[in-house]
Amino acid sequence: MMPARSLSAALLISSVVASANDDAPAGTTEKAPATKPEIKALVQPEKVADHIYRIGEVTIDAEKRTISFPAEVNMTEGLIEFPVTHVNGRVHEAIFITEILPVQLQTALLLNHFETSQETFAKPLDKPYRPGEKLPPPVYPPANPKAHVKVTVSWTVDGKDHTAPLESMLVRQGATPEEWVPYSQASNYWVFTGSTEEMGAKVPDMGGAMVGTRLAYDCILNPLPKEDVAGQTWVGDPDVIPEVGTKVTIQFAPAKQPESTKSSHAKD
């Protein structure tokens, strides 16, 4: 499991990408005029009120430990693999699209004392297996509740405020409507695995995935690895998702889990 990363790691992101921006070709004494904002500036937190900080359009409430950002409804039905993604990301399988950068979101999570966990990804096999040999059951790192994130969506239509958990907007199709299974029946939170591409030179070039329903190393929040969660195909529920084009606010908060479900998916 990757070690937990908090405030110092978040600041490390800034320093790493800043040094990349400062590199100039050998033999030059001046940098070319910047045509894009430096990444360091894009992830620099700004205090706007007591306990409230902002990184771009990402708002951090340090007291409530919430993170919120604006988004827009991109689609209401069809295959959904990354419910929340950047506008230049995998938009053909996303309910919500947003202009915030994944690196801004990951920095905000770290600054707000969420920890990363690799509990969604099975540990490597301890020995090679021949084709046809029976593989042992997957073994996962222990669950870390400090990496578990509740995702909530809020919006306003005709002056009326609405709020819904993200999992209520996803269903697994059955042969009949009565056999459809809501995502909320399988899981009510996501795991902050962090994008493995964010800690190196690929920071500006990430794929944009922020919340996933299938396991992906370049996604910031991954689903549980259980067969009834990551092993299924999920579609949007148009009865719950607001109309395409609706402006929404997405909020991340620490997940509150029933005792019966804690650590149930992970094995030492």
mmCIF file of C-alpha atoms in Angstrom, residues 40-62 104 107-108 111:
data_model
loop_
_atom_site.group_PDB
_atom_site.id
_atom_site.type_symbol
_atom_site.label_atom_id
_atom_site.label_comp_id
_atom_site.label_asym_id
_atom_site.label_seq_id
_atom_site.Cartn_x
_atom_site.Cartn_y
_atom_site.Cartn_z
ATOM 1 C CA LYS A 40 2.357 25.957 -9.041
ATOM 2 C CA ALA A 41 -0.114 28.827 -9.273
ATOM 3 C CA LEU A 42 -2.952 26.469 -10.199
ATOM 4 C CA VAL A 43 -2.557 24.415 -7.001
ATOM 5 C CA GLN A 44 -1.694 27.240 -4.603
ATOM 6 C CA PRO A 45 -4.357 27.422 -1.841
ATOM 7 C CA GLU A 46 -5.809 30.842 -0.987
ATOM 8 C CA LYS A 47 -7.523 31.588 2.321
ATOM 9 C CA VAL A 48 -10.852 33.341 1.697
ATOM 10 C CA ALA A 49 -12.471 33.124 5.173
ATOM 11 C CA ASP A 50 -12.049 31.398 8.520
ATOM 12 C CA HIS A 51 -11.451 27.684 7.812
ATOM 13 C CA ILE A 52 -12.236 28.265 4.105
ATOM 14 C CA TYR A 53 -9.612 27.914 1.374
ATOM 15 C CA ARG A 54 -9.774 27.878 -2.386
ATOM 16 C CA ILE A 55 -7.648 26.257 -5.070
ATOM 17 C CA GLY A 56 -8.967 27.615 -8.338
ATOM 18 C CA GLU A 57 -12.683 26.774 -8.226
ATOM 19 C CA VAL A 58 -12.213 24.062 -5.595
ATOM 20 C CA THR A 59 -13.430 25.179 -2.156
ATOM 21 C CA ILE A 60 -12.005 23.563 0.989
ATOM 22 C CA ASP A 61 -13.832 23.792 4.325
ATOM 23 C CA ALA A 62 -11.136 22.785 6.797
ATOM 24 C CA GLN A 104 -6.281 20.693 -7.917
ATOM 25 C CA THR A 107 -4.175 18.611 -3.697
ATOM 26 C CA ALA A 108 -7.379 19.710 -1.942
ATOM 27 C CA LEU A 111 -4.648 19.403 2.342
#
